[in-house]
CSV table of C-alpha atoms in Angstrom, one decimal:
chain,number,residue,atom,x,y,z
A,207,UNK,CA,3.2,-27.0,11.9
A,208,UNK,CA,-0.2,-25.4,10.7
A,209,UNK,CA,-2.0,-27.7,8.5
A,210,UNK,CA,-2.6,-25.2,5.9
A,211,UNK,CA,1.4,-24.2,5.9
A,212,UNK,CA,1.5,-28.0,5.2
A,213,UNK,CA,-0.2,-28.2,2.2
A,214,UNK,CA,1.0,-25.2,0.7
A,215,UNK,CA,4.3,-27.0,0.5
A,216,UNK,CA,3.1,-28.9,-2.0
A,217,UNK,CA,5.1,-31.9,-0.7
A,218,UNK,CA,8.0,-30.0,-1.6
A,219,UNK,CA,11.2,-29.9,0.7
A,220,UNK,CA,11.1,-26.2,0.7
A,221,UNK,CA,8.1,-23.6,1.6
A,222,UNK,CA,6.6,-22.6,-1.5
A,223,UNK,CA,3.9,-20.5,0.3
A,224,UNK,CA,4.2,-18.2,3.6
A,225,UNK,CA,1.5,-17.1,5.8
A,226,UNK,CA,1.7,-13.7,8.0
A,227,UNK,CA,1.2,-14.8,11.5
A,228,UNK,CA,-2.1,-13.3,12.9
A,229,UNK,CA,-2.3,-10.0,14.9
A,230,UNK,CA,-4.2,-10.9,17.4
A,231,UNK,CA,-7.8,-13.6,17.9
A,232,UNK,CA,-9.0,-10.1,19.3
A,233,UNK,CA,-10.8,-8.9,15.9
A,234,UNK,CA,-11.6,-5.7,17.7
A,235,UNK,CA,-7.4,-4.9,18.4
A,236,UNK,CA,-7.1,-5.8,14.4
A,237,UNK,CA,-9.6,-3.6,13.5
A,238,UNK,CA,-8.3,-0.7,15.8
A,239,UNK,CA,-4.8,-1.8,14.2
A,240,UNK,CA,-5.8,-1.4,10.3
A,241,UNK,CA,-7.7,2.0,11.0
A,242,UNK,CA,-4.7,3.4,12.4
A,243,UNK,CA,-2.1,1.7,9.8
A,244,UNK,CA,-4.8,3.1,6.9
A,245,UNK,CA,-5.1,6.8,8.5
A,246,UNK,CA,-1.2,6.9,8.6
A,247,UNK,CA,-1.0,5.7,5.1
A,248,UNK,CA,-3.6,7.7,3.3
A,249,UNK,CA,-2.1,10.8,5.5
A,250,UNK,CA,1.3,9.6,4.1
A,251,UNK,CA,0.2,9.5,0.6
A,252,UNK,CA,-1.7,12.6,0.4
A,253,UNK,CA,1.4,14.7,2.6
A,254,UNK,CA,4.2,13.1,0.0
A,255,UNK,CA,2.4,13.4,-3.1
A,256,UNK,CA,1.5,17.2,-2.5
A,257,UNK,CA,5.1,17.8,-1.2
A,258,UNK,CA,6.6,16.7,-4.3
A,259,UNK,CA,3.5,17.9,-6.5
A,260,UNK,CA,4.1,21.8,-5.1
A,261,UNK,CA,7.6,21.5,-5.8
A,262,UNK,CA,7.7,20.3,-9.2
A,263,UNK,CA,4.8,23.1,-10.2
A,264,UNK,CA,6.5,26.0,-8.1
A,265,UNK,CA,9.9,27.8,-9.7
A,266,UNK,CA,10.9,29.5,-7.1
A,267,UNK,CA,11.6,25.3,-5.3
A,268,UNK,CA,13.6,24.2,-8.0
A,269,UNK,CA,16.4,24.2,-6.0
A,270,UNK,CA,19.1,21.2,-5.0
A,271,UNK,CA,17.4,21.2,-1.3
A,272,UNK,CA,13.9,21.1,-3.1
A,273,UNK,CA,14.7,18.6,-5.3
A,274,UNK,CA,16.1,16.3,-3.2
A,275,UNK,CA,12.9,16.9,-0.9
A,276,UNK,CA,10.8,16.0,-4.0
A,277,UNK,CA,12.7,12.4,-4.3
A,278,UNK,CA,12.8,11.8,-0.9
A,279,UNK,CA,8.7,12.3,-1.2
A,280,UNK,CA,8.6,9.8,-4.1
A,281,UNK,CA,11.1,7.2,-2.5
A,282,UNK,CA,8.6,7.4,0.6
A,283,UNK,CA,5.4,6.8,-1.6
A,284,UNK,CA,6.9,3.9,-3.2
A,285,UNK,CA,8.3,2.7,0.1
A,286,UNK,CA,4.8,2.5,1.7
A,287,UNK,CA,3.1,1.1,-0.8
A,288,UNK,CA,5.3,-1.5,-1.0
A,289,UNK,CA,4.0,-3.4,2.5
A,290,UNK,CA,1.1,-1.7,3.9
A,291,UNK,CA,-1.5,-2.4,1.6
A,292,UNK,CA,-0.7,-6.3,1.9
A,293,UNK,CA,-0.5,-5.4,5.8
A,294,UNK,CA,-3.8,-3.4,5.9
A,295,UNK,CA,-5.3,-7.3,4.0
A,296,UNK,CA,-3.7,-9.5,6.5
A,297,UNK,CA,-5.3,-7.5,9.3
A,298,UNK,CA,-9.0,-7.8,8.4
A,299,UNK,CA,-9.5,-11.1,6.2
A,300,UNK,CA,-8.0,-14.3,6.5
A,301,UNK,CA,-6.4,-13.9,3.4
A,302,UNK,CA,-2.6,-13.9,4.8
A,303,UNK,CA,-0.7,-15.7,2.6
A,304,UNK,CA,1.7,-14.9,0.2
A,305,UNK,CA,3.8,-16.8,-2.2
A,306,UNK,CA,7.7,-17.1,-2.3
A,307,UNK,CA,7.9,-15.0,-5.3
A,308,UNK,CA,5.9,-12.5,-4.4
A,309,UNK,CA,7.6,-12.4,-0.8
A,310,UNK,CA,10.8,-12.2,-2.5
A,311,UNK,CA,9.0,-9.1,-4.5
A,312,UNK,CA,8.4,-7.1,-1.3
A,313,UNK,CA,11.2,-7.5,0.4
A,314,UNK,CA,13.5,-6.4,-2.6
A,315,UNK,CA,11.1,-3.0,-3.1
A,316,UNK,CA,11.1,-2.5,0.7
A,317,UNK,CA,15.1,-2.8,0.7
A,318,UNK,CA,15.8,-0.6,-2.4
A,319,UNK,CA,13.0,2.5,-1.2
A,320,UNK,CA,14.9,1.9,2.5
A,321,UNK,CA,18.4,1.8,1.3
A,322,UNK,CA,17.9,4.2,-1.3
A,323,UNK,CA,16.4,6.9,2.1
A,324,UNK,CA,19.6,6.2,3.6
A,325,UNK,CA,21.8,7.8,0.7
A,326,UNK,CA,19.2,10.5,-0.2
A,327,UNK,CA,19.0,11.7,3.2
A,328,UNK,CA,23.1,11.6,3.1
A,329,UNK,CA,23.0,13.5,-0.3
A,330,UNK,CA,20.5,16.1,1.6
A,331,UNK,CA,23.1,16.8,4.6
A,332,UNK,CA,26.0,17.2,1.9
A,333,UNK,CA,23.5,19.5,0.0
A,334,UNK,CA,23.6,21.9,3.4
A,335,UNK,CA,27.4,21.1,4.0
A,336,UNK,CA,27.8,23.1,0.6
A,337,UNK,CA,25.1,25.6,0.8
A,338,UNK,CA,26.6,26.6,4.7
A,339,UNK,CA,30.2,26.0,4.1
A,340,UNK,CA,30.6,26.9,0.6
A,341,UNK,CA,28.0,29.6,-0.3
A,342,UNK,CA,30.1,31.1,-3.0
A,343,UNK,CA,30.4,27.7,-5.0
A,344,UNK,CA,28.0,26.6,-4.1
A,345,UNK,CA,25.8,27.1,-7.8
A,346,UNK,CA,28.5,25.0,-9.5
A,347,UNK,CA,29.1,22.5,-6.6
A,348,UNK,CA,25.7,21.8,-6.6
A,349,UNK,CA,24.6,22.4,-10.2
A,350,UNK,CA,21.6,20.4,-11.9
A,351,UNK,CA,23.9,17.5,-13.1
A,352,UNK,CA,25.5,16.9,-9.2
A,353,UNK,CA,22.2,16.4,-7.9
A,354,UNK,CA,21.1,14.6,-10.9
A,355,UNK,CA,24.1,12.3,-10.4
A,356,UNK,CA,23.7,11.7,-7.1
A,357,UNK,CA,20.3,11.3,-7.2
A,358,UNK,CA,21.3,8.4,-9.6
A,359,UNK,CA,24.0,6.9,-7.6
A,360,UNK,CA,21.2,7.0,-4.7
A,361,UNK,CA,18.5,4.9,-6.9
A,362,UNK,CA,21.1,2.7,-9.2
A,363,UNK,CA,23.4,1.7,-6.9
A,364,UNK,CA,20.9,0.7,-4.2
A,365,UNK,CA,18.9,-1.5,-7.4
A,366,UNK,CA,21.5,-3.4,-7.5
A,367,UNK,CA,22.3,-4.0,-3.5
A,368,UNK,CA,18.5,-4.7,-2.9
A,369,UNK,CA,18.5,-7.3,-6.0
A,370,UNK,CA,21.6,-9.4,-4.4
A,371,UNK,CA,20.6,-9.4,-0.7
A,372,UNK,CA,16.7,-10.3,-1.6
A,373,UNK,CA,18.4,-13.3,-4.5
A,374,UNK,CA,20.8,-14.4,-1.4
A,375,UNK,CA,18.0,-14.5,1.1
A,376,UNK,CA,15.9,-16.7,-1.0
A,377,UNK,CA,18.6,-19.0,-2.4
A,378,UNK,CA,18.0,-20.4,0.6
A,379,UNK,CA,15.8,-23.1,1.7
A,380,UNK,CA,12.8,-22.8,4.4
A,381,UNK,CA,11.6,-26.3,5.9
A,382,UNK,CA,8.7,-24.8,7.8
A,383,UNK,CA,6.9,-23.3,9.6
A,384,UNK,CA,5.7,-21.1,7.2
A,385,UNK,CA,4.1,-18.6,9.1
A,386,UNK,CA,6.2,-15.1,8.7
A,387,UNK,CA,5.7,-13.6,12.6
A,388,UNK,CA,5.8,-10.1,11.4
A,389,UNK,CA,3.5,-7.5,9.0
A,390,UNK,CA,5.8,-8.2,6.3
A,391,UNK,CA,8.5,-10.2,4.5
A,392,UNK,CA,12.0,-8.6,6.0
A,393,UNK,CA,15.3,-9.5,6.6
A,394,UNK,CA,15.2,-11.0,10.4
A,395,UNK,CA,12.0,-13.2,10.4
A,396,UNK,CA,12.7,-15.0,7.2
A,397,UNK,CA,15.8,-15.6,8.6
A,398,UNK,CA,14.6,-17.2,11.5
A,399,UNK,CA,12.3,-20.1,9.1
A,400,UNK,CA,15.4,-20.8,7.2
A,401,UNK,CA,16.6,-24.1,6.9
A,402,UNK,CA,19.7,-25.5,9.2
A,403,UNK,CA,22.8,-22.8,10.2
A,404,UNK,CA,22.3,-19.6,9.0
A,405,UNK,CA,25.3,-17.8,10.9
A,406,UNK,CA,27.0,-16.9,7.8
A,407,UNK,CA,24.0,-15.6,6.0
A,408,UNK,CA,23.6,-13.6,9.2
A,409,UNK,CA,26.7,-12.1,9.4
A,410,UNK,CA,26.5,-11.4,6.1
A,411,UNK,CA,23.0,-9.1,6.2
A,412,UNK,CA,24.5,-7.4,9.1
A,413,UNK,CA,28.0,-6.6,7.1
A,414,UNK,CA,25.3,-5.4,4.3
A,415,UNK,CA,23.1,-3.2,6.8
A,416,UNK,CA,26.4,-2.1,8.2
A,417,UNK,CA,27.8,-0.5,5.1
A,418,UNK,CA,24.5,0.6,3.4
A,419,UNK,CA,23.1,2.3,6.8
A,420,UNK,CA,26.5,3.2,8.6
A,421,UNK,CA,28.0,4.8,5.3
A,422,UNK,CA,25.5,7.3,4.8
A,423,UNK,CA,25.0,7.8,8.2
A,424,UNK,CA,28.8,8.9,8.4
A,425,UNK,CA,28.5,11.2,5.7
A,426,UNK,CA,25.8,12.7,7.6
A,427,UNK,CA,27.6,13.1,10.7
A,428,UNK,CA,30.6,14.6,9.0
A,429,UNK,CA,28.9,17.2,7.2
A,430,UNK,CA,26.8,18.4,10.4
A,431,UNK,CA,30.3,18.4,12.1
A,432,UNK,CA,31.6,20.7,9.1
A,433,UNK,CA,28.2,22.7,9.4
A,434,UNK,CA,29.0,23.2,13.2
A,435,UNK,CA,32.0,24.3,13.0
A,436,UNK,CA,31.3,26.8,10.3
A,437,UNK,CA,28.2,27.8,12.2
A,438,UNK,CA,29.9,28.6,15.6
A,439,UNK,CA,32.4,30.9,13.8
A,440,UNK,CA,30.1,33.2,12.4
A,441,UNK,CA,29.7,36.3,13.8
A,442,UNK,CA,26.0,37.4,13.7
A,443,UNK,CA,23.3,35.2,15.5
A,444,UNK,CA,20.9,36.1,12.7
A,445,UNK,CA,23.4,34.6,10.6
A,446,UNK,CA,23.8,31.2,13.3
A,447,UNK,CA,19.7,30.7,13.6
A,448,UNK,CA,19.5,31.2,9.8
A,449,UNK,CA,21.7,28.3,9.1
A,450,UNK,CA,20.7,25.8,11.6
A,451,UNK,CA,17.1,25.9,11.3
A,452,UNK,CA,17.2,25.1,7.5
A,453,UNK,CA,18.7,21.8,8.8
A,454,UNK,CA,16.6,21.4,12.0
A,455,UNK,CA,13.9,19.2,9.5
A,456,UNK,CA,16.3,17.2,7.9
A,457,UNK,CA,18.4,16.7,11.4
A,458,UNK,CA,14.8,15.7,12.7
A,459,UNK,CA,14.0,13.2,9.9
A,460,UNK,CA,17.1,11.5,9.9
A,461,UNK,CA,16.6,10.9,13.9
A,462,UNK,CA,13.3,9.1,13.2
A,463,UNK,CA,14.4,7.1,10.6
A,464,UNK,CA,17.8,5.9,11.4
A,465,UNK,CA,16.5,5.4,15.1
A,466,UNK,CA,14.2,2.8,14.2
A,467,UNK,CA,16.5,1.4,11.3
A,468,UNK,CA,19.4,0.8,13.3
A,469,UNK,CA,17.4,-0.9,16.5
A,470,UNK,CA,15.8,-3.1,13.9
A,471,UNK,CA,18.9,-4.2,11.9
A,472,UNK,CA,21.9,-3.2,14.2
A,473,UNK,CA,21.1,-4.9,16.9
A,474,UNK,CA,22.2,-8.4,18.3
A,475,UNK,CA,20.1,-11.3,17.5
A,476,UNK,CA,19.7,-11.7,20.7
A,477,UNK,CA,18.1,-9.5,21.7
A,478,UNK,CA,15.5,-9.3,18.6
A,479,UNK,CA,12.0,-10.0,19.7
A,480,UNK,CA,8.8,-10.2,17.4
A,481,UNK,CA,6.8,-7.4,19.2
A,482,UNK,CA,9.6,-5.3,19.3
A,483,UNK,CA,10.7,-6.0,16.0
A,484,UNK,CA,6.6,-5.8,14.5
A,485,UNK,CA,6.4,-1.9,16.6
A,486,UNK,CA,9.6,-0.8,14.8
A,487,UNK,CA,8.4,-2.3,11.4
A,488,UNK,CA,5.4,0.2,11.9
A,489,UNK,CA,7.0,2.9,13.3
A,490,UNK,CA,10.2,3.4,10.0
A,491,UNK,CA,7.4,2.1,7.2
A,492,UNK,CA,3.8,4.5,8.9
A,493,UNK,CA,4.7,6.8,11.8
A,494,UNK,CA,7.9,8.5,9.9
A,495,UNK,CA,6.2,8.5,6.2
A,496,UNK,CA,3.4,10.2,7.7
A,497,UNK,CA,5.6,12.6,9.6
A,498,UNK,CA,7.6,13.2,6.5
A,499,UNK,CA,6.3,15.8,4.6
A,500,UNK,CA,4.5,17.6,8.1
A,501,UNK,CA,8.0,18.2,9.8
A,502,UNK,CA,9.4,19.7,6.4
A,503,UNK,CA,6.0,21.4,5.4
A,504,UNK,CA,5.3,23.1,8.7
A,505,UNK,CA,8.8,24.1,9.6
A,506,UNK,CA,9.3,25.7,5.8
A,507,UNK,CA,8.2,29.0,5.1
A,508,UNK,CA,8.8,28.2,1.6
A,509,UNK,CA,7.0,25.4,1.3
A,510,UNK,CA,3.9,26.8,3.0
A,511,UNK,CA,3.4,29.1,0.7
A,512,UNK,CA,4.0,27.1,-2.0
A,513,UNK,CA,1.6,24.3,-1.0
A,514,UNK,CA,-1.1,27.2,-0.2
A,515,UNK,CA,-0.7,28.1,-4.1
A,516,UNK,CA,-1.3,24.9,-5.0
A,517,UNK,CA,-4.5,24.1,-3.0
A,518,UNK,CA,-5.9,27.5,-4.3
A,519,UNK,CA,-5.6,29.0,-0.9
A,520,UNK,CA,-3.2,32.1,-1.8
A,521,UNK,CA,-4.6,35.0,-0.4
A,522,UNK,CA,-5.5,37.5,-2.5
């Protein structure tokens, strides 16, 4: 055990202090590593922030898609912020510790921002469904107080799961080592410094990953199944290209995310690994945060112009 995990124990039977393990003794590859992590965040932050900034300031966006869009911006804010800036420290100075409480702090944000995607992204493909399949309800179906509501359900209910899976993760003992081998404090490499058989607590994060992840994920797949359908009857191909590319960003974002999300949590234990699991951790908190507000900014017309008004780039 390292000698300083050792004394942050305090003599206690149970880790009171955990250490990220260190990138690499290279401190060229750790530089190299926090430039890129702090070029995809800043991008991420200044993308997100102007997304949802142009949408709340522009009328013509205040639309269910739009506002959904604008959440999604602010969940992903929130959801970076949560790990990266401890990540971007425990790249560059040897202060890599963190203690249980505040461990237990980022790993409850980090579930609630990620849980919460899942449903807003799910709330975003049964915004289409409606807009595609039922154009002439569409105003009431989707009026201010649906998307209000499920907007709520999306934050509220996800509160709550992210409270009880991070209190049942650290009801639970860790004898040592206390060196986390990952950028942050998640669900599989806490696990792993747990103390004695943690097969039920196991089986019960998956059965939580399952339902939070797979449910919205089936929502999504039925609505692009309704949208299909709907799609391949219509009878202009105006009308067909029209309605598939205002889903061909969301479709895209939903690949990115719930690719990495369900190899990271989905997966066997097995077959988890810390490099793997430390390139997917950067890849579903950086790479798809920056990529966020780029694939919905340059594939929107709408957008566009609105976030050239904005910046004061309108042409005159």
């Amino acid at each position: 055990m390292n000698v300083n995990c050792s004394l942050w124990q305090e003599n206690s039977l149970s880790v009171k202090r955990f250490a990220f393990a260190k990138f690499s003794e290279d401190p060229g590859e750790c530089f190299l590593l926090f430039t890129l992590i702090l070029f995809m965040f800043l991008a991420s932050l200044t993308g997100n922030t102007l997304i949802a900034l142009t949408i709340c300031t522009s009328p013509a966006l205040h639309t269910p898609m739009y506002f959904f869009l604008a959440n999604l911006s602010l969940l992903e804010i929130g959801y970076t912020c949560s790990v990266i800036p401890k990540m971007l420290q425990s790249l560059v100075t040897e202060a890599r510790g963190i203690s249980r409480e505040g461990c237990a702090t980022q790993m409850f944000f980090f579930t609630l921002f990620g849980i919460t995607e899942c449903c807003l992204l799910a709330a975003m493909a049964f915004d289409r469904c409606m807009a595609i399949c039922f154009p002439l309800h569409y105003a009431t179906r989707m009026s201010r107080g649906v998307c209000a509501d499920l907007a709520m359900i999306s934050w509220g209910m996800r509160c709550i799961v992210g409270l009880g899976q991070t209190n049942f993760i650290f009801s639970l003992d860790f004898c040592g080592p206390c060196e986390i081998d990952h950028f942050f404090c998640d669900l599989p490499p806490l696990l792993a410094l747990a103390c004695g058989d943690t097969s039920h607590n196991e089986a019960a994060v998956f059965v939580v990953a399952i339902l939070c992840i797979s449910s919205p994920f089936l929502l999504i797949i039925s609505s692009y199944i309704r949208i299909l359908i709907v799609v391949l009857v219509m009878p202009s191909p105006e009308g067909r290209h029209k309605a598939l590319s205002t889903c061909s960003s969301h479709l895209l974002v939903v690949t990115l995310f719930y690719g990495s999300g369900s190899i990271t949590y989905l997966r066997p234990k097995t077959s988890h690994s810390p490099g793997t699991d430390k390139f997917l951790a950067l890849f579903y908190t950086a790479v798809t945060s920056m990529l966020n507000p780029i694939i919905y900014s340059l594939r929107n017309k709408e957008v566009k112009a609105a976030l050239k008004r904005t910046l004061g780039l309108r042409k005159s």
